[in-house]
Short mmCIF file of C-alpha atoms and ligand atoms in Angstrom, two decimals:
data_model
loop_
_atom_site.label_atom_id
_atom_site.label_comp_id
_atom_site.label_asym_id
_atom_site.label_seq_id
_atom_site.Cartn_x
_atom_site.Cartn_y
_atom_site.Cartn_z
CA MET A 1435 0.00 0.00 0.00
CA GLN A 1436 0.91 3.65 -0.16
CA PHE A 1437 0.84 5.19 3.29
CA GLY A 1438 0.21 8.88 3.72
CA TYR A 1439 2.42 9.99 6.58
CA SER A 1440 3.78 13.27 7.87
CA GLU A 1441 6.08 14.08 10.79
CA THR A 1442 3.80 17.06 11.48
CA CYS A 1443 1.24 14.67 12.97
CA LEU A 1444 3.74 13.63 15.67
CA ASP A 1445 3.71 17.15 17.11
CA HIS A 1446 0.11 16.91 18.36
CA ASP A 1447 1.16 16.32 21.99
CA THR A 1448 -1.61 14.95 24.21
CA GLY A 1449 0.56 14.53 27.31
CA PRO A 1450 1.87 11.50 29.19
CA ARG A 1451 -1.34 9.73 30.23
CA HIS A 1452 -3.41 9.96 27.08
CA PRO A 1453 -4.09 6.85 24.95
CA GLU A 1454 -3.98 8.78 21.66
CA THR A 1455 -0.28 9.58 21.31
CA ALA A 1456 2.39 9.96 18.63
CA ASP A 1457 3.71 6.55 19.71
CA ARG A 1458 0.77 5.07 17.81
CA LEU A 1459 2.21 6.28 14.50
CA ARG A 1460 5.73 5.24 15.53
CA ALA A 1461 4.46 1.74 16.33
CA ILE A 1462 2.71 1.48 12.97
CA ARG A 1463 5.90 2.55 11.18
CA ARG A 1464 7.94 -0.04 13.10
CA GLY A 1465 5.43 -2.74 12.17
CA LEU A 1466 5.48 -1.76 8.50
CA ALA A 1467 9.30 -1.63 8.42
CA LYS A 1468 9.32 -5.43 8.48
CA ARG A 1469 6.93 -5.71 5.53
CA HIS A 1470 7.50 -5.82 1.82
CA GLY A 1471 6.13 -3.23 -0.61
CA VAL A 1472 5.45 -0.36 1.77
CA GLU A 1473 5.61 3.13 0.28
CA TYR A 1474 5.29 6.44 2.11
CA VAL A 1475 3.83 9.60 0.66
CA ASP A 1476 3.79 12.98 2.41
CA ALA A 1477 0.83 15.23 1.68
CA SER A 1478 0.10 18.93 2.04
CA PRO A 1479 -2.06 20.08 4.94
CA ALA A 1480 -5.70 20.59 4.00
CA GLU A 1481 -6.72 24.18 3.26
CA LYS A 1482 -8.75 25.83 5.99
CA SER A 1483 -11.56 26.27 3.45
CA THR A 1484 -11.54 22.55 2.63
CA VAL A 1485 -11.98 21.72 6.31
CA ALA A 1486 -14.67 24.40 6.61
CA ALA A 1487 -16.64 22.65 3.85
CA VAL A 1488 -17.77 20.16 6.52
CA HIS A 1489 -17.14 22.20 9.70
CA ASP A 1490 -18.70 25.41 10.93
CA ASP A 1491 -16.45 28.44 10.16
CA GLY A 1492 -16.81 29.72 13.71
CA TYR A 1493 -15.66 26.40 15.16
CA VAL A 1494 -12.64 26.23 12.83
CA ASP A 1495 -11.60 29.77 13.87
CA GLU A 1496 -12.17 28.98 17.53
CA PHE A 1497 -9.95 25.88 17.33
CA HIS A 1498 -7.29 27.89 15.46
CA GLU A 1499 -7.27 30.50 18.23
CA PHE A 1500 -7.29 27.83 20.94
CA CYS A 1501 -4.07 26.40 19.46
CA ARG A 1502 -2.49 29.83 18.89
CA ASP A 1503 -3.05 30.50 22.61
CA GLY A 1504 -1.12 27.34 23.45
CA GLY A 1505 -4.01 24.86 23.57
CA GLY A 1506 -5.10 22.94 26.67
CA ASN A 1507 -8.11 20.80 27.46
CA TRP A 1508 -10.88 21.38 24.91
CA ASP A 1509 -12.86 18.86 26.95
CA PRO A 1510 -11.66 16.28 29.50
CA ASP A 1511 -10.64 13.82 26.71
CA THR A 1512 -9.71 16.10 23.88
CA VAL A 1513 -6.49 18.06 24.31
CA ALA A 1514 -4.42 20.26 22.03
CA VAL A 1515 -1.13 22.15 21.98
CA GLU A 1516 -0.03 24.94 19.66
CA ALA A 1517 1.20 22.41 17.08
CA SER A 1518 -2.16 20.63 17.04
CA TRP A 1519 -3.51 23.11 14.49
CA ASP A 1520 -0.94 22.11 11.86
CA ALA A 1521 -1.24 18.44 12.84
CA ALA A 1522 -5.03 18.53 12.45
CA LEU A 1523 -4.84 20.24 9.06
CA THR A 1524 -2.20 17.71 8.00
CA SER A 1525 -4.26 14.76 9.24
CA ALA A 1526 -7.18 16.03 7.15
CA GLY A 1527 -4.81 16.68 4.21
CA LEU A 1528 -3.54 13.10 4.35
CA ALA A 1529 -7.10 11.76 4.24
CA GLU A 1530 -7.83 14.06 1.31
CA TRP A 1531 -4.71 12.74 -0.46
CA ALA A 1532 -5.91 9.15 0.06
CA ALA A 1533 -9.32 9.88 -1.47
CA ARG A 1534 -7.81 11.69 -4.46
CA ALA A 1535 -5.17 9.00 -5.03
CA ALA A 1536 -7.81 6.25 -4.96
CA LEU A 1537 -9.99 8.10 -7.47
CA ASP A 1538 -6.91 8.72 -9.57
CA GLY A 1539 -6.66 4.95 -10.01
CA ASP A 1540 -4.29 3.90 -7.22
CA ASP A 1541 -5.56 0.45 -6.31
CA GLY A 1542 -4.36 -3.09 -5.55
CA ARG A 1543 -0.83 -2.88 -4.12
CA ASN A 1544 -0.97 0.93 -4.48
CA THR A 1545 -4.16 1.39 -2.44
CA PRO A 1546 -3.78 4.53 -0.28
CA PHE A 1547 -3.96 4.50 3.53
CA SER A 1548 -3.59 7.80 5.40
CA LEU A 1549 -1.85 7.55 8.77
CA GLY A 1550 -2.90 10.85 10.25
CA ARG A 1551 -3.57 11.93 13.81
CA PRO A 1552 -5.51 13.42 15.50
CA PRO A 1553 -8.23 10.98 14.42
CA GLY A 1554 -11.48 12.36 13.06
CA HIS A 1555 -14.71 10.38 13.26
CA HIS A 1556 -16.10 11.91 16.49
CA ALA A 1557 -15.61 15.52 15.33
CA VAL A 1558 -19.02 17.03 14.54
CA GLU A 1559 -19.74 20.05 12.39
CA ASP A 1560 -19.23 22.60 15.15
CA ASP A 1561 -17.25 20.85 17.87
CA ALA A 1562 -14.28 18.66 18.72
CA MET A 1563 -14.82 15.56 20.84
CA GLY A 1564 -13.38 12.12 21.57
CA PHE A 1565 -9.74 13.01 20.65
CA CYS A 1566 -10.94 14.36 17.25
CA PHE A 1567 -10.81 17.95 15.93
CA PHE A 1568 -11.42 17.75 12.19
CA ASN A 1569 -13.39 14.90 10.68
CA ASN A 1570 -10.70 13.67 8.31
CA ALA A 1571 -12.81 11.12 6.41
CA ALA A 1572 -15.64 13.64 6.00
CA VAL A 1573 -13.23 16.33 4.78
CA ALA A 1574 -11.86 13.86 2.23
CA ALA A 1575 -15.30 12.78 1.01
CA GLN A 1576 -16.52 16.36 0.66
CA ALA A 1577 -13.34 17.51 -1.12
CA VAL A 1578 -13.64 14.92 -3.90
CA ILE A 1579 -17.38 15.58 -4.28
CA ASP A 1580 -16.79 19.34 -4.48
CA ASP A 1581 -14.11 18.82 -7.13
CA GLY A 1582 -16.41 16.63 -9.20
CA LEU A 1583 -14.13 13.61 -8.85
CA ALA A 1584 -16.86 11.49 -7.24
CA GLU A 1585 -20.62 11.81 -7.11
CA ARG A 1586 -21.26 9.24 -4.41
CA VAL A 1587 -19.04 8.26 -1.49
CA ALA A 1588 -19.53 5.47 1.05
CA ILE A 1589 -17.72 5.59 4.39
CA PHE A 1590 -17.39 2.32 6.31
CA ASP A 1591 -16.28 2.80 9.91
CA TRP A 1592 -14.93 -0.34 11.60
CA ASP A 1593 -13.53 1.54 14.62
CA VAL A 1594 -15.05 0.06 17.80
CA HIS A 1595 -16.69 3.41 18.57
CA HIS A 1596 -19.55 4.84 16.57
CA GLY A 1597 -18.43 7.68 14.28
CA ASN A 1598 -21.10 10.08 15.47
CA GLY A 1599 -19.37 13.03 13.79
CA THR A 1600 -19.30 11.48 10.33
CA GLN A 1601 -22.89 10.32 10.72
CA ASP A 1602 -24.06 13.81 11.80
CA ILE A 1603 -22.24 15.65 9.02
CA PHE A 1604 -23.89 13.57 6.30
CA TYR A 1605 -27.14 12.60 8.06
CA ASP A 1606 -29.40 14.47 5.63
CA ARG A 1607 -27.30 13.83 2.54
CA GLY A 1608 -28.13 11.31 -0.15
CA ASP A 1609 -24.68 11.42 -1.79
CA VAL A 1610 -22.66 10.10 1.19
CA PHE A 1611 -23.50 6.73 2.74
CA TYR A 1612 -22.22 6.24 6.29
CA THR A 1613 -22.09 2.77 7.79
CA SER A 1614 -20.56 1.63 11.06
CA ILE A 1615 -20.02 -1.55 13.04
CA HIS A 1616 -19.39 -0.64 16.66
CA GLU A 1617 -19.79 -1.87 20.23
CA ASP A 1618 -23.27 -1.15 21.55
CA GLY A 1619 -23.29 1.15 24.56
CA LEU A 1620 -19.70 2.34 24.21
CA TYR A 1621 -18.71 6.03 23.82
CA PRO A 1622 -20.32 8.19 22.48
CA GLY A 1623 -23.60 6.25 22.88
CA THR A 1624 -24.99 6.92 19.39
CA GLY A 1625 -25.33 4.58 16.40
CA GLU A 1626 -28.62 2.79 16.97
CA VAL A 1627 -30.22 0.67 14.23
CA ASP A 1628 -33.06 3.17 13.82
CA GLU A 1629 -30.66 6.04 13.04
CA THR A 1630 -30.99 5.66 9.27
CA GLY A 1631 -30.70 9.25 8.02
CA GLU A 1632 -33.26 11.95 7.31
CA GLY A 1633 -34.59 13.96 4.38
CA ASP A 1634 -32.48 13.30 1.27
CA GLY A 1635 -30.31 11.13 3.49
CA GLU A 1636 -33.09 8.75 4.53
CA GLY A 1637 -31.62 5.25 4.28
CA SER A 1638 -28.03 6.41 3.76
CA THR A 1639 -26.90 5.83 7.36
CA LEU A 1640 -26.59 2.19 8.44
CA ASN A 1641 -25.55 1.21 11.95
CA VAL A 1642 -24.69 -2.23 13.28
CA PRO A 1643 -24.29 -1.84 17.07
CA LEU A 1644 -22.94 -5.32 17.91
CA HIS A 1645 -23.14 -6.70 21.41
CA ALA A 1646 -19.98 -6.48 23.54
CA GLY A 1647 -17.81 -9.55 23.00
CA ALA A 1648 -18.42 -9.75 19.24
CA GLY A 1649 -15.61 -11.26 17.21
CA ASP A 1650 -14.49 -11.96 13.65
CA ALA A 1651 -17.53 -14.03 12.67
CA ASP A 1652 -19.96 -11.35 13.89
CA TYR A 1653 -18.12 -8.64 11.98
CA VAL A 1654 -17.90 -10.61 8.72
CA TYR A 1655 -21.56 -11.63 9.02
CA SER A 1656 -22.63 -8.00 9.61
CA PHE A 1657 -20.66 -6.88 6.60
CA ASP A 1658 -21.87 -9.61 4.25
CA GLU A 1659 -25.53 -9.57 5.27
CA ALA A 1660 -26.23 -5.89 5.96
CA ILE A 1661 -23.48 -3.56 4.80
CA ALA A 1662 -22.57 -5.15 1.47
CA PRO A 1663 -26.11 -5.30 0.04
CA ALA A 1664 -26.88 -1.74 1.19
CA VAL A 1665 -23.65 -0.35 -0.26
CA GLU A 1666 -24.20 -2.26 -3.50
CA ARG A 1667 -27.59 -0.62 -3.79
CA PHE A 1668 -26.03 2.79 -3.05
CA ASP A 1669 -23.34 2.19 -5.71
CA PRO A 1670 -20.50 4.51 -4.58
CA ASP A 1671 -17.64 5.84 -6.73
CA LEU A 1672 -15.37 5.90 -3.69
CA PHE A 1673 -15.34 3.70 -0.57
CA ILE A 1674 -13.50 5.17 2.42
CA VAL A 1675 -12.67 2.90 5.35
CA SER A 1676 -12.54 4.76 8.67
CA ALA A 1677 -10.06 2.25 10.02
CA GLY A 1678 -9.70 2.09 13.77
CA PHE A 1679 -8.19 -0.98 15.37
CA ASP A 1680 -9.69 -0.71 18.85
CA ALA A 1681 -12.16 -3.60 18.36
CA HIS A 1682 -9.15 -5.92 18.70
CA ARG A 1683 -9.47 -8.44 21.52
CA HIS A 1684 -6.33 -7.04 23.16
CA ASP A 1685 -7.13 -3.37 22.76
CA PRO A 1686 -7.29 -1.76 26.23
CA ILE A 1687 -10.49 0.23 25.71
CA SER A 1688 -13.10 -2.11 24.26
CA ARG A 1689 -14.67 -5.48 25.00
CA MET A 1690 -14.81 -6.69 21.42
CA ARG A 1691 -12.85 -9.77 20.34
CA VAL A 1692 -11.71 -9.11 16.78
CA SER A 1693 -8.42 -10.88 16.04
CA THR A 1694 -5.58 -9.56 13.93
CA GLU A 1695 -6.71 -12.04 11.28
CA GLY A 1696 -10.16 -10.48 11.55
CA TYR A 1697 -8.78 -7.29 10.00
CA ALA A 1698 -7.58 -9.35 7.03
CA MET A 1699 -11.10 -10.84 6.72
CA LEU A 1700 -12.70 -7.39 6.80
CA THR A 1701 -10.19 -6.09 4.27
CA GLU A 1702 -11.14 -8.91 1.91
CA CYS A 1703 -14.82 -8.10 2.45
CA VAL A 1704 -14.08 -4.51 1.42
CA GLN A 1705 -12.06 -5.61 -1.61
CA GLU A 1706 -14.81 -7.93 -2.85
CA LEU A 1707 -17.55 -5.35 -2.39
CA CYS A 1708 -15.54 -2.66 -4.17
CA GLU A 1709 -14.75 -4.97 -7.05
CA GLU A 1710 -18.48 -5.67 -7.32
CA THR A 1711 -19.45 -1.98 -7.25
CA ASP A 1712 -16.37 -0.77 -9.13
CA ALA A 1713 -15.56 1.68 -6.31
CA ALA A 1714 -12.13 3.12 -5.53
CA ILE A 1715 -10.83 2.32 -2.02
CA ALA A 1716 -9.08 4.62 0.47
CA PHE A 1717 -8.24 3.94 4.12
CA VAL A 1718 -8.13 6.61 6.82
CA LEU A 1719 -6.74 5.83 10.29
CA GLU A 1720 -9.06 6.38 13.25
CA GLY A 1721 -8.45 4.84 16.73
CA GLY A 1722 -6.56 1.84 18.08
CA TYR A 1723 -4.78 2.10 21.41
CA GLY A 1724 -2.83 -1.12 21.95
CA LEU A 1725 0.43 -0.32 20.20
CA ASP A 1726 1.13 -3.92 19.16
CA THR A 1727 -2.41 -4.70 18.03
CA LEU A 1728 -2.64 -1.37 16.20
CA SER A 1729 0.59 -1.89 14.29
CA GLU A 1730 -0.23 -5.53 13.51
CA GLY A 1731 -3.71 -4.51 12.36
CA VAL A 1732 -2.41 -1.91 9.91
CA ALA A 1733 0.29 -4.31 8.68
CA THR A 1734 -2.35 -7.00 8.14
CA VAL A 1735 -4.44 -4.67 5.98
CA HIS A 1736 -1.29 -3.89 4.01
CA GLU A 1737 -0.42 -7.58 3.57
CA THR A 1738 -3.93 -8.33 2.36
CA PHE A 1739 -3.47 -5.78 -0.42
CA ASP A 1740 -0.06 -7.34 -1.03
CA GLY A 1741 -1.67 -10.68 -1.86
CA ARG A 1742 -2.05 -12.46 1.48
CA ILE A 1743 -5.24 -14.56 1.71
CA ALA A 1744 -7.34 -14.20 4.86
CA MET A 1745 -8.53 -17.23 6.82
CA ASP A 1746 -12.24 -17.81 7.46
CA PRO A 1747 -13.72 -16.97 10.89
CA GLU A 1748 -13.25 -19.81 13.38
CA GLU A 1749 -16.70 -19.54 14.94
CA ASP A 1750 -20.26 -18.87 13.84
CA PRO A 1751 -21.80 -15.48 14.56
CA ASP A 1752 -23.55 -15.16 17.89
CA GLU A 1753 -27.33 -15.64 17.76
CA LYS A 1754 -27.94 -12.20 19.34
CA ASN A 1755 -25.91 -10.55 16.62
CA VAL A 1756 -27.66 -12.54 13.88
CA GLU A 1757 -30.96 -11.15 15.23
CA LEU A 1758 -29.50 -7.66 15.29
CA VAL A 1759 -28.43 -7.96 11.65
CA ASP A 1760 -32.00 -9.06 10.83
CA ASP A 1761 -33.22 -5.82 12.44
CA VAL A 1762 -30.72 -3.80 10.40
CA ARG A 1763 -31.88 -5.50 7.21
CA ALA A 1764 -35.48 -4.74 8.07
CA ALA A 1765 -34.69 -1.08 8.83
CA HIS A 1766 -33.11 -0.80 5.38
CA GLY A 1767 -35.68 -2.69 3.37
CA LEU A 1768 -33.27 -5.51 2.59
CA GLY A 1769 -35.80 -8.24 3.31
CA ALA A 1770 -35.60 -11.18 5.66
CA LYS A 1771 -32.67 -13.57 5.61
ZN1 ZN B 1811 -12.34 4.20 18.54
#
């Protein structure tokens, strides 16, 4: 894969006791150093106006000033320093690069993956939250739509948390499909099955809030039986994966049980769907807080694009999650299984 990476993102200093640190990117780089076929690409920071295409101008200015004044705690979880402004613009710029590169035809072994931080999927139109300031995936989707490079974009969020920010930004839009698999009841508490979009966006938000303890089989089943048919019907030009790795069984902040191999399975699911719908693929880093599981997860996605074949899930999906997927199918008019 081609990895979008910039040293600027290391300067977003969250302090000594925060899970979202620059060590995450260092760990990913160390993991990728042992792999074949890894390429790095630096990208320009996003323009303020590009970020403001999905965020409120007043919020963008307020965050800029907050950083210029030295930063601090935006909220108890979400902290910034002076350098966070440039890091946040760069993180958004890397996501934008990934979307443009994918639509420019970079696929297969050249598939783009942006390794930016701060992450983005909790950032709403007019506020930062959950370690996120700018919604990188949303900025990327909007940028390629505004430039006429794509008419329809799907964003699939496999981070263990629901991407409330991405959902909110596009909730009433029919040209961006947002779909998430996340742990039910975890931060930020959104992402119910009946949150399906509104107005022009009715039906273009699809949530699968799996029960705590879900593993590879539950994720693959959710993708195959709910997400894939809905995305096929939507027929995107670009498919962005909001790729967090905190659903891993050894991640410190969730109770899900996805294995490292599970990320290979999900990557294959994405590849098959995008072949079917002829959509370009771009990956954007979100969360993932166990340094080893994060770096192995990213490396496993890379290896899958490098030709490695994923194993099948070892178990069957849990009955409770099968029922949940039935509910999702019903909410989206996909018929009974
Ligand atoms: Zn997360």
